[in-house]
PDB file of C-alpha atoms in Angstrom:
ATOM      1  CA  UNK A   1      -8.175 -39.843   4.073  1.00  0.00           C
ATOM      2  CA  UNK A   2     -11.682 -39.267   3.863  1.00  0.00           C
ATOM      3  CA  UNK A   3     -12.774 -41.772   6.430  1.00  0.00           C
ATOM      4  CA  UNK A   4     -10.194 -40.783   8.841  1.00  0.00           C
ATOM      5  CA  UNK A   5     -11.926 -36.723   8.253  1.00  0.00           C
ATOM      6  CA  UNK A   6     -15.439 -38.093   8.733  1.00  0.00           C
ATOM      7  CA  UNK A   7     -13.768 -40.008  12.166  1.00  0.00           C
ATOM      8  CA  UNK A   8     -12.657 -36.926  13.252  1.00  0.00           C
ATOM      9  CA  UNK A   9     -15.605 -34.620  12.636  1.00  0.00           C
ATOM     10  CA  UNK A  10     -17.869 -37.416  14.242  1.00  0.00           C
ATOM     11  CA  UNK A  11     -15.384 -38.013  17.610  1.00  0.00           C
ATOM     12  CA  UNK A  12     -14.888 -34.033  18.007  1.00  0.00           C
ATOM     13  CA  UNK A  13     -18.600 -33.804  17.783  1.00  0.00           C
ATOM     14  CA  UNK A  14     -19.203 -36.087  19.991  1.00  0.00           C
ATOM     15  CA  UNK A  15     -16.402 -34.846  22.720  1.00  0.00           C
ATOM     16  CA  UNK A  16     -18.022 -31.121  21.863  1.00  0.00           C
ATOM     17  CA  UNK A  17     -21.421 -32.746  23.411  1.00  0.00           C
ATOM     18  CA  UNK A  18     -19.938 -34.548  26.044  1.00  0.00           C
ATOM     19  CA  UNK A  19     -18.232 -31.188  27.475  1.00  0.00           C
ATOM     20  CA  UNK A  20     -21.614 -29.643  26.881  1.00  0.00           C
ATOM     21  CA  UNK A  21     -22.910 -32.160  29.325  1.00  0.00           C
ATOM     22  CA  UNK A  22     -20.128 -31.833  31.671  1.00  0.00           C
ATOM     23  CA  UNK A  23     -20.789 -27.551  31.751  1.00  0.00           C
ATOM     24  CA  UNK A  24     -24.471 -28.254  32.221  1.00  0.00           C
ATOM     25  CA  UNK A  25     -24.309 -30.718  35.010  1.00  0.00           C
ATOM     26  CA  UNK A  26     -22.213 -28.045  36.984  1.00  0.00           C
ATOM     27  CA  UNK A  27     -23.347 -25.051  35.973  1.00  0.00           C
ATOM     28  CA  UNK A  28     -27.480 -25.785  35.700  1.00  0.00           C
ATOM     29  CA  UNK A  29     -29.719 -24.361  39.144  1.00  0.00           C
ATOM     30  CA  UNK A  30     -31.780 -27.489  39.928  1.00  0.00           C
ATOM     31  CA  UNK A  31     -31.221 -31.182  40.185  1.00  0.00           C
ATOM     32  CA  UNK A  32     -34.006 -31.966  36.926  1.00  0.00           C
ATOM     33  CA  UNK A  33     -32.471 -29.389  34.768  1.00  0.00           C
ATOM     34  CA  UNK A  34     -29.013 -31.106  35.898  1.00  0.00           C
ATOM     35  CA  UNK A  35     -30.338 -34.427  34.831  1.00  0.00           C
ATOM     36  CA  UNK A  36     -31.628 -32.755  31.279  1.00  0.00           C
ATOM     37  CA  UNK A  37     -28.550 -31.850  30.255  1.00  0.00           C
ATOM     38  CA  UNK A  38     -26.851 -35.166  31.018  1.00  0.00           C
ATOM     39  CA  UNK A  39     -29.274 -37.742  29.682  1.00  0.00           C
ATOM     40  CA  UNK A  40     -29.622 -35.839  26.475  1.00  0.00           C
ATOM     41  CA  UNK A  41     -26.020 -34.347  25.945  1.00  0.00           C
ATOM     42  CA  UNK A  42     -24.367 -37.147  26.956  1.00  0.00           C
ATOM     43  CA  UNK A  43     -26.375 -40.165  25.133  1.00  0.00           C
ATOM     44  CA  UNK A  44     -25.780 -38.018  21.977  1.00  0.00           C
ATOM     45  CA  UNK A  45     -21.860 -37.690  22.556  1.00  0.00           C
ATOM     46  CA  UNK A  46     -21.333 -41.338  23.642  1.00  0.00           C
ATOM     47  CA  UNK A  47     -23.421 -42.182  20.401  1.00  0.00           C
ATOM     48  CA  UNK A  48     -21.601 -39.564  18.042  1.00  0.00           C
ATOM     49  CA  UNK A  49     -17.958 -40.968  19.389  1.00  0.00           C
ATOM     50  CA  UNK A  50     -19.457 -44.776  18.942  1.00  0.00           C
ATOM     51  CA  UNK A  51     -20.398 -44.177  15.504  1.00  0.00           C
ATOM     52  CA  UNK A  52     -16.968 -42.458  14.835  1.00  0.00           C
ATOM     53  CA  UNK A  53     -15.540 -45.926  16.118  1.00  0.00           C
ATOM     54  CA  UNK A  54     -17.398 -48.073  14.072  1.00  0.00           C
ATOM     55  CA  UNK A  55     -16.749 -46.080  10.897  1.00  0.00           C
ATOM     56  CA  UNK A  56     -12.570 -45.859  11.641  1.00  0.00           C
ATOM     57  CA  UNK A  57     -12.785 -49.837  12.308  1.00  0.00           C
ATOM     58  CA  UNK A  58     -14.720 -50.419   9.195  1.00  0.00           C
ATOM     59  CA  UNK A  59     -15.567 -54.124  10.562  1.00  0.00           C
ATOM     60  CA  UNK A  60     -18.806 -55.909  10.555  1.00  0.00           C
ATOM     61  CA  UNK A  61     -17.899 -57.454  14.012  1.00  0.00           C
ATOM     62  CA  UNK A  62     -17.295 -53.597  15.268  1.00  0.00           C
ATOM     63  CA  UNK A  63     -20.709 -52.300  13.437  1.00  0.00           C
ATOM     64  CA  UNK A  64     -22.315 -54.989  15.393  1.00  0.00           C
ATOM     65  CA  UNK A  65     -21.241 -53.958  19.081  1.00  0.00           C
ATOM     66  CA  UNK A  66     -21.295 -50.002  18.190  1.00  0.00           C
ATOM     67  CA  UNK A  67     -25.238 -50.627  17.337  1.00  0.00           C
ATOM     68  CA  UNK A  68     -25.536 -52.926  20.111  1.00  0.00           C
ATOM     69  CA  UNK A  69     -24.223 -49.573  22.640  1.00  0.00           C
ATOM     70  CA  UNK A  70     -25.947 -47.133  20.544  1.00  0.00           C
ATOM     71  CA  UNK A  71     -29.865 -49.000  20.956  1.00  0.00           C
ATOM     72  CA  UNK A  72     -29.050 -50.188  24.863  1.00  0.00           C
ATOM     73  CA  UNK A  73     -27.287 -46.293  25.672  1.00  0.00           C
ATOM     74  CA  UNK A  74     -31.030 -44.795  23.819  1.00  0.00           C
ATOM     75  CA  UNK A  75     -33.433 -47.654  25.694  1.00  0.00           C
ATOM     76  CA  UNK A  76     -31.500 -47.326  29.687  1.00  0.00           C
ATOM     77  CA  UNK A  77     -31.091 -43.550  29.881  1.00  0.00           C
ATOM     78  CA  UNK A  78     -34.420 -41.952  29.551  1.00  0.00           C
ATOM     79  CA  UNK A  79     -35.736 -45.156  31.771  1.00  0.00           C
ATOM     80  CA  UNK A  80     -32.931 -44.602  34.553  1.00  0.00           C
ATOM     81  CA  UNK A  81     -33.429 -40.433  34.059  1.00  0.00           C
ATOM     82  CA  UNK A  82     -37.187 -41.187  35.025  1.00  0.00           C
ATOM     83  CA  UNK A  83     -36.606 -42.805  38.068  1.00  0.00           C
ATOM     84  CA  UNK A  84     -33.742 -40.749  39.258  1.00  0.00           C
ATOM     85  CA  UNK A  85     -36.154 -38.130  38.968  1.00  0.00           C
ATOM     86  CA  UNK A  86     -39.376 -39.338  40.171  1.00  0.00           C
ATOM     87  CA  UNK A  87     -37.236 -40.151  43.525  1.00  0.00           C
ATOM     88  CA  UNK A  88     -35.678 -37.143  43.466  1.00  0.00           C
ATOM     89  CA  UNK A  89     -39.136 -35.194  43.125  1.00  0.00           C
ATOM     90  CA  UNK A  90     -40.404 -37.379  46.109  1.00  0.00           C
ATOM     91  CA  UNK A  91     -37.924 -37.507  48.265  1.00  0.00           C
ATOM     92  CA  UNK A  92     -38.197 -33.745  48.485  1.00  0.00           C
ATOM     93  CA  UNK A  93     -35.379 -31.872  46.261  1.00  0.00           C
ATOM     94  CA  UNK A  94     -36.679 -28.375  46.137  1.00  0.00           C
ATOM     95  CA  UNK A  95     -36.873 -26.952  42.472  1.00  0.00           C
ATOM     96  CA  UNK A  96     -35.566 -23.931  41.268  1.00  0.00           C
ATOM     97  CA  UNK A  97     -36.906 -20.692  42.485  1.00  0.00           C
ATOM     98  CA  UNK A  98     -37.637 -19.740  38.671  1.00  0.00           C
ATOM     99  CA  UNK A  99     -39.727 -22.746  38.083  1.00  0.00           C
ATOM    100  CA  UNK A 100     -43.160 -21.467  36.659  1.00  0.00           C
ATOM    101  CA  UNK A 101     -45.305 -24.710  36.901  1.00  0.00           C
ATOM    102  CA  UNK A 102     -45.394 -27.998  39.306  1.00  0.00           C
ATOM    103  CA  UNK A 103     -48.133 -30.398  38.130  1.00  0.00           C
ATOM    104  CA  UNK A 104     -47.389 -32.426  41.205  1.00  0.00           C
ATOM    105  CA  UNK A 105     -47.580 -30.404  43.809  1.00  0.00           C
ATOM    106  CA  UNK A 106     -49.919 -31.892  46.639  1.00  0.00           C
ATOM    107  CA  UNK A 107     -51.018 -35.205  44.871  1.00  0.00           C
ATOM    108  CA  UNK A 108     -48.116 -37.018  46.695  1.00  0.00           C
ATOM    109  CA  UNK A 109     -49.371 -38.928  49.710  1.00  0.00           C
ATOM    110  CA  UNK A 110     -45.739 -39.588  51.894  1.00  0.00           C
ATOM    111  CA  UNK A 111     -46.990 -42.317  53.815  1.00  0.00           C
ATOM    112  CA  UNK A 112     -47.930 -44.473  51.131  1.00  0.00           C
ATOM    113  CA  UNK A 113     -45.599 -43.171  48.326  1.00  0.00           C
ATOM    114  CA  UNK A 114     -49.019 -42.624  46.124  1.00  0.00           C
ATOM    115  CA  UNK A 115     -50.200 -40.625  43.672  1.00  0.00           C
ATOM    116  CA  UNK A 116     -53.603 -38.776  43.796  1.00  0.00           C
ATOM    117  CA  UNK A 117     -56.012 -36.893  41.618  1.00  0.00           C
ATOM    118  CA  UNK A 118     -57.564 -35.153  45.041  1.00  0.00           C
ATOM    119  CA  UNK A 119     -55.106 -32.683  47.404  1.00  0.00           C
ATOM    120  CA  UNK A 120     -53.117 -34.640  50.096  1.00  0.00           C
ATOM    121  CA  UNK A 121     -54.199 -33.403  53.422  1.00  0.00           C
ATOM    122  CA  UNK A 122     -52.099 -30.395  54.421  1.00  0.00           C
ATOM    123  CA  UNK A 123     -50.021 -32.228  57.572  1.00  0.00           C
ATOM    124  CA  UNK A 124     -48.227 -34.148  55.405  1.00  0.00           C
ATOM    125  CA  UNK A 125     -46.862 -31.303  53.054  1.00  0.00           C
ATOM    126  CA  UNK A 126     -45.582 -29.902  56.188  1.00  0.00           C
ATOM    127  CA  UNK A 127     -43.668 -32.974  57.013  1.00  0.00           C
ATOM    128  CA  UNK A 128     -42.041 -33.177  53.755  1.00  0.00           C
ATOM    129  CA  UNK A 129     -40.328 -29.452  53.934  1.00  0.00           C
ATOM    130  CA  UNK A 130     -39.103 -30.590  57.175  1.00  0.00           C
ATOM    131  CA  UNK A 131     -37.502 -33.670  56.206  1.00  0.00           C
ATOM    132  CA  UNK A 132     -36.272 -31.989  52.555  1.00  0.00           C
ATOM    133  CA  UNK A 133     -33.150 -30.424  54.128  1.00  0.00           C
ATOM    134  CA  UNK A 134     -32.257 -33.858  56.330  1.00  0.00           C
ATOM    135  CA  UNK A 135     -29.111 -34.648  54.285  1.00  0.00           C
ATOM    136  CA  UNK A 136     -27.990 -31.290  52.797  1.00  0.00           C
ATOM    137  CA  UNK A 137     -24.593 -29.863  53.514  1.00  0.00           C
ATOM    138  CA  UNK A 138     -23.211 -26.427  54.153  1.00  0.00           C
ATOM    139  CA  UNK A 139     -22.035 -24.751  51.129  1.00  0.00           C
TER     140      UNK A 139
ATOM    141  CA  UNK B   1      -1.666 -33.024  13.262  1.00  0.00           C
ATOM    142  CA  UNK B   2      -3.452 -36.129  13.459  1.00  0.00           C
ATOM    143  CA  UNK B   3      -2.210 -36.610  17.289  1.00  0.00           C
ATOM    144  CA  UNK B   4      -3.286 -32.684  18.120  1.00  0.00           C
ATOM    145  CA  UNK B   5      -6.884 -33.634  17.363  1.00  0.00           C
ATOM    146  CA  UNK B   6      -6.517 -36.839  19.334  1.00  0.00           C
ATOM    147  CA  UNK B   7      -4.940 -34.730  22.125  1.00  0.00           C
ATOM    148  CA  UNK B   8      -8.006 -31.835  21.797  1.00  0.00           C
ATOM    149  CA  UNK B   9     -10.430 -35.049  22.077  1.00  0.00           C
ATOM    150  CA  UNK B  10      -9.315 -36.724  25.179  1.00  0.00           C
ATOM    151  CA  UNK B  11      -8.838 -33.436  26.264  1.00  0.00           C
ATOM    152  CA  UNK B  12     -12.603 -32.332  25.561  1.00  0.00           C
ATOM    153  CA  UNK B  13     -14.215 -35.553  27.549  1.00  0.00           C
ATOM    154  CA  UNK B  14     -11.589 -34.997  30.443  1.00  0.00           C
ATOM    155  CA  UNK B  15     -12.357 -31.852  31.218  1.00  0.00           C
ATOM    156  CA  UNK B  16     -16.522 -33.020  31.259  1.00  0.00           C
ATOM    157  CA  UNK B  17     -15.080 -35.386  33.680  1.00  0.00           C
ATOM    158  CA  UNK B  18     -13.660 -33.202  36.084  1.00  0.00           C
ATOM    159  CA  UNK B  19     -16.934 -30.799  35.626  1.00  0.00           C
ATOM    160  CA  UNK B  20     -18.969 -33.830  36.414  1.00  0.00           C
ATOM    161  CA  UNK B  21     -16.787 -34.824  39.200  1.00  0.00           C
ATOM    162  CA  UNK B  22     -16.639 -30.977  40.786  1.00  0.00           C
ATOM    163  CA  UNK B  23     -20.461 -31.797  40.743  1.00  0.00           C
ATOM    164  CA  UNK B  24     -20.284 -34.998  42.290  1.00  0.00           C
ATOM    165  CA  UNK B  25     -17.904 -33.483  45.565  1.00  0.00           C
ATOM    166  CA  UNK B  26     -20.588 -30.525  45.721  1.00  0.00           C
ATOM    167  CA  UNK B  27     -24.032 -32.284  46.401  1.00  0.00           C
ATOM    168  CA  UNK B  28     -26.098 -30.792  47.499  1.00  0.00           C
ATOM    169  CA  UNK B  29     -28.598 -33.073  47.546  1.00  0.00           C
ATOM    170  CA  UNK B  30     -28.214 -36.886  46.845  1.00  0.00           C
ATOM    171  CA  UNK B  31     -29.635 -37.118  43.496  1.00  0.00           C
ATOM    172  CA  UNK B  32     -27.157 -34.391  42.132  1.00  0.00           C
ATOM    173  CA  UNK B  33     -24.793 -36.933  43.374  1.00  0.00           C
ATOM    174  CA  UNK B  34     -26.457 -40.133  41.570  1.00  0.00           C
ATOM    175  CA  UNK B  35     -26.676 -37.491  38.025  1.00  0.00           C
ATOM    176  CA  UNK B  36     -22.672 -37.325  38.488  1.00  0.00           C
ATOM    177  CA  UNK B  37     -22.084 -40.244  38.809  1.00  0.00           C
ATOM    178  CA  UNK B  38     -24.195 -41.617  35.868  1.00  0.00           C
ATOM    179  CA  UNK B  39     -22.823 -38.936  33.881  1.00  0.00           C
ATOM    180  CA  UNK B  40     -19.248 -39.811  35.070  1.00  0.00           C
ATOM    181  CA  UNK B  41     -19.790 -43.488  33.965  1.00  0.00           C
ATOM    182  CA  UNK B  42     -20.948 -42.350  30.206  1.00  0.00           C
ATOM    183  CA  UNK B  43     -17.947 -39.729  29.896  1.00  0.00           C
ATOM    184  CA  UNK B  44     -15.693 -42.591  31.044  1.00  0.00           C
ATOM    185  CA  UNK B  45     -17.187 -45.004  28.199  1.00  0.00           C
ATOM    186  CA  UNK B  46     -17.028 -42.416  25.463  1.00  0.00           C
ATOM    187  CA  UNK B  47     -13.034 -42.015  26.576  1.00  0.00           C
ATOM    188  CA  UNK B  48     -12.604 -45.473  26.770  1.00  0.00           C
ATOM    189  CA  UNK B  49     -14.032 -46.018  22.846  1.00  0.00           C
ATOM    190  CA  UNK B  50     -11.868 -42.452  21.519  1.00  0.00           C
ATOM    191  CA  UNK B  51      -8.811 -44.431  23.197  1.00  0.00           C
ATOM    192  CA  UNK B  52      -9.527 -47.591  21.430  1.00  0.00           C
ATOM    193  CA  UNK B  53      -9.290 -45.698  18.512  1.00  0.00           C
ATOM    194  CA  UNK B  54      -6.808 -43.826  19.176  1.00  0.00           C
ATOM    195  CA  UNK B  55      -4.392 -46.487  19.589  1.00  0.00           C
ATOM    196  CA  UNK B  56      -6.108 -49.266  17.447  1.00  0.00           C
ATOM    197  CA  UNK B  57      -7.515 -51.813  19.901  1.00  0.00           C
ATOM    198  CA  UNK B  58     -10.540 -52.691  18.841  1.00  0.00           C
ATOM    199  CA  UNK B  59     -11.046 -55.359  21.809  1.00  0.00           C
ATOM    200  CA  UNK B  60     -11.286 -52.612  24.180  1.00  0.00           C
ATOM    201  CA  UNK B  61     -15.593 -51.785  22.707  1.00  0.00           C
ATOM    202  CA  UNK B  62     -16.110 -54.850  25.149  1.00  0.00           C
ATOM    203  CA  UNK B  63     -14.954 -52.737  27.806  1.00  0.00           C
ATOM    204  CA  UNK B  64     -17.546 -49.513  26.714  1.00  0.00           C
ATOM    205  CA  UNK B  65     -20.364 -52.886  26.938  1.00  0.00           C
ATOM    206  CA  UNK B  66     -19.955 -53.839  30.487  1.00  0.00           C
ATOM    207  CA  UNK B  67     -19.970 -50.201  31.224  1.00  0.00           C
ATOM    208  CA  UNK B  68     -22.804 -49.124  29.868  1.00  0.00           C
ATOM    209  CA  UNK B  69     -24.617 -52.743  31.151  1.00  0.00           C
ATOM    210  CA  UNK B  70     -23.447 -51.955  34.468  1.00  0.00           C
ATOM    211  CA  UNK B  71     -24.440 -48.266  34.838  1.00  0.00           C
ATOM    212  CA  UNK B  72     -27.653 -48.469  33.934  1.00  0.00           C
ATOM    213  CA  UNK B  73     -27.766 -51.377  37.049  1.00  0.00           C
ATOM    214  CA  UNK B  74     -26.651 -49.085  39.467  1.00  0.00           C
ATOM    215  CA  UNK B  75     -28.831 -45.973  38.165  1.00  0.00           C
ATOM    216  CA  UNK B  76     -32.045 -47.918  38.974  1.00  0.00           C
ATOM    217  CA  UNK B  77     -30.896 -49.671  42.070  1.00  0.00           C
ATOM    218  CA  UNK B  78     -29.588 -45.881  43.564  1.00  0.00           C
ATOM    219  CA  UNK B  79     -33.207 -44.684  42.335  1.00  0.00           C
ATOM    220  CA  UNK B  80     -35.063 -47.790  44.002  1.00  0.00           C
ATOM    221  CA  UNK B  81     -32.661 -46.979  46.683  1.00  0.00           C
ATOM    222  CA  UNK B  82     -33.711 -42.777  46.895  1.00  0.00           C
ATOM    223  CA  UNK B  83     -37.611 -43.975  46.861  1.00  0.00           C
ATOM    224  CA  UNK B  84     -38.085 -46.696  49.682  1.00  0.00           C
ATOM    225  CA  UNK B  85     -35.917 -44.512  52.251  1.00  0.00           C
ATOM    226  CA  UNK B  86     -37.888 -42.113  52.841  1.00  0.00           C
TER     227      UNK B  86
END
C-alpha cells in the first residue's frame, strides 16, 4: 500500500513536469527559452516517472535499466540542447524582443562558421538578417 | 480509484504531447521544430514506462532504451544538420 502511494506521488509528479514542459514549449516567446523549458522539465519528468517504475517493479534487473535511462537521459540532453542551440543562434533565429543581453552578437564570422574576440566586419551582419527569414512561414 | 489516477496520468503526458505537437505544426523557425520533436520523443518514453506500469510489463523499459538511444542520435545529427547548411 505504501509503495503503490509513493508510485503514484512519484508518476503524477513526474506527468505534472512533463505537462509543464509541454505548456512551455508552446506557450514560451523564443526558440532558447522553448528549449529551456524542455530539456529541464522534461529530463526531470521522464526521470521522476522512471524512478516511479523502478520502485513499483521492485527488481534488481528493473533498478538496473531505470539507472541506466536516468544517467544516459542527464548526460544526452544538455549535450543535444547545446547544439540545437548553438545552430539555432547561428543560423540566424531572432531572439525575443525582451531579451536584455547577447554576448554573441558580432563575434560570428558566417563564412567560416567562427568565433571571434574582435567585431566581424559589418557586411556580413547584413547578410545574416537577410537570410534569417529564408525558411519562415506565414502565421 | 487506482485506475482514475492511472487515467489522470496518461492523461497528463498526452495532453504535453499534443502541446508539443501544436508546436511542432507551428514552426516558425526550424529549430522550434527540432525542440518538438525532441520533446515529443521524451513525452512518448515517459508514456511508454507509466504504461508498462500500468499494465505490468516490465519488458516494455527496453522499449523507453532504444528511445532515448535513438533520440539523442537524431538531436545531434538535425543540429550538425542546422550548422553546415547555412
Amino acid at each position: 500500500m505504501l509503495q503503490m502511494i509513493i508510485v503514484f506521488v512519484l508518476m503524477l509528479t513526474g506527468a505534472l513536469l512533463m505537462l509543464l514542459a509541454g505548456i512551455g514549449v508552446l506557450r514560451m516567446p523564443d526558440t532558447f527559452l522553448r528549449m529551456s523549458a524542455t530539456a529541464k522539465a522534461g529530463t526531470l519528468g521522464a526521470g521522476l516517472i522512471l524512478l516511479g517504475a523502478a520502485i513499483y517493479f521492485n527488481d534488481l534487473a528493473i533498478y538496473t535499466r531505470a539507472l541506466a535511462i536516468v544517467v544516459f537521459l542527464m548526460l544526452t540532453a544538455p549535450v543535444a540542447a547545446h547544439m540545437i542551440g548553438r545552430a539555432a543562434y547561428f543560423d540566424g533565429v531572432p531572439l525575443w524582443t525582451g531579451t536584455v543581453q547577447d554576448d554573441l552578437h558580432g563575434h560570428y564570422r558566417r563564412s567560416t562558421h567562427s568565433l571571434e574576440a574582435d567585431m566581424v566586419p559589418l557586411p556580413e551582419q547584413v547578410n545574416e538578417v537577410v537570410e534569417a527569414d529564408d525558411y519562415a512561414e506565414e502565421g | 480509484m487506482n485506475d482514475i489516477i492511472w487515467s489522470v496520468i496518461l492523461a497528463l503526458i498526452s495532453l504535453a504531447l499534443i502541446a508539443a505537437f501544436i508546436r511542432l505544426v507551428r514552426g516558425p523557425y526550424l529549430p522550434d521544430r527540432v525542440v518538438a520533436l525532441d520533446l515529443i520523443s521524451v513525452l512518448a518514453m515517459g508514456f511508454i514506462i507509466a504504461y508498462a506500469v500500468r499494465f505490468n510489463q516490465p519488458n516494455f523499459l527496453d522499449v523507453a532504451i532504444v528511445l532515448a538511444l535513438i533520440t539523442f542520435l537524431g538531436t545531434v545529427a538535425f543540429a550538425y544538420y542546422l550548422e553546415r547548411r547555412v
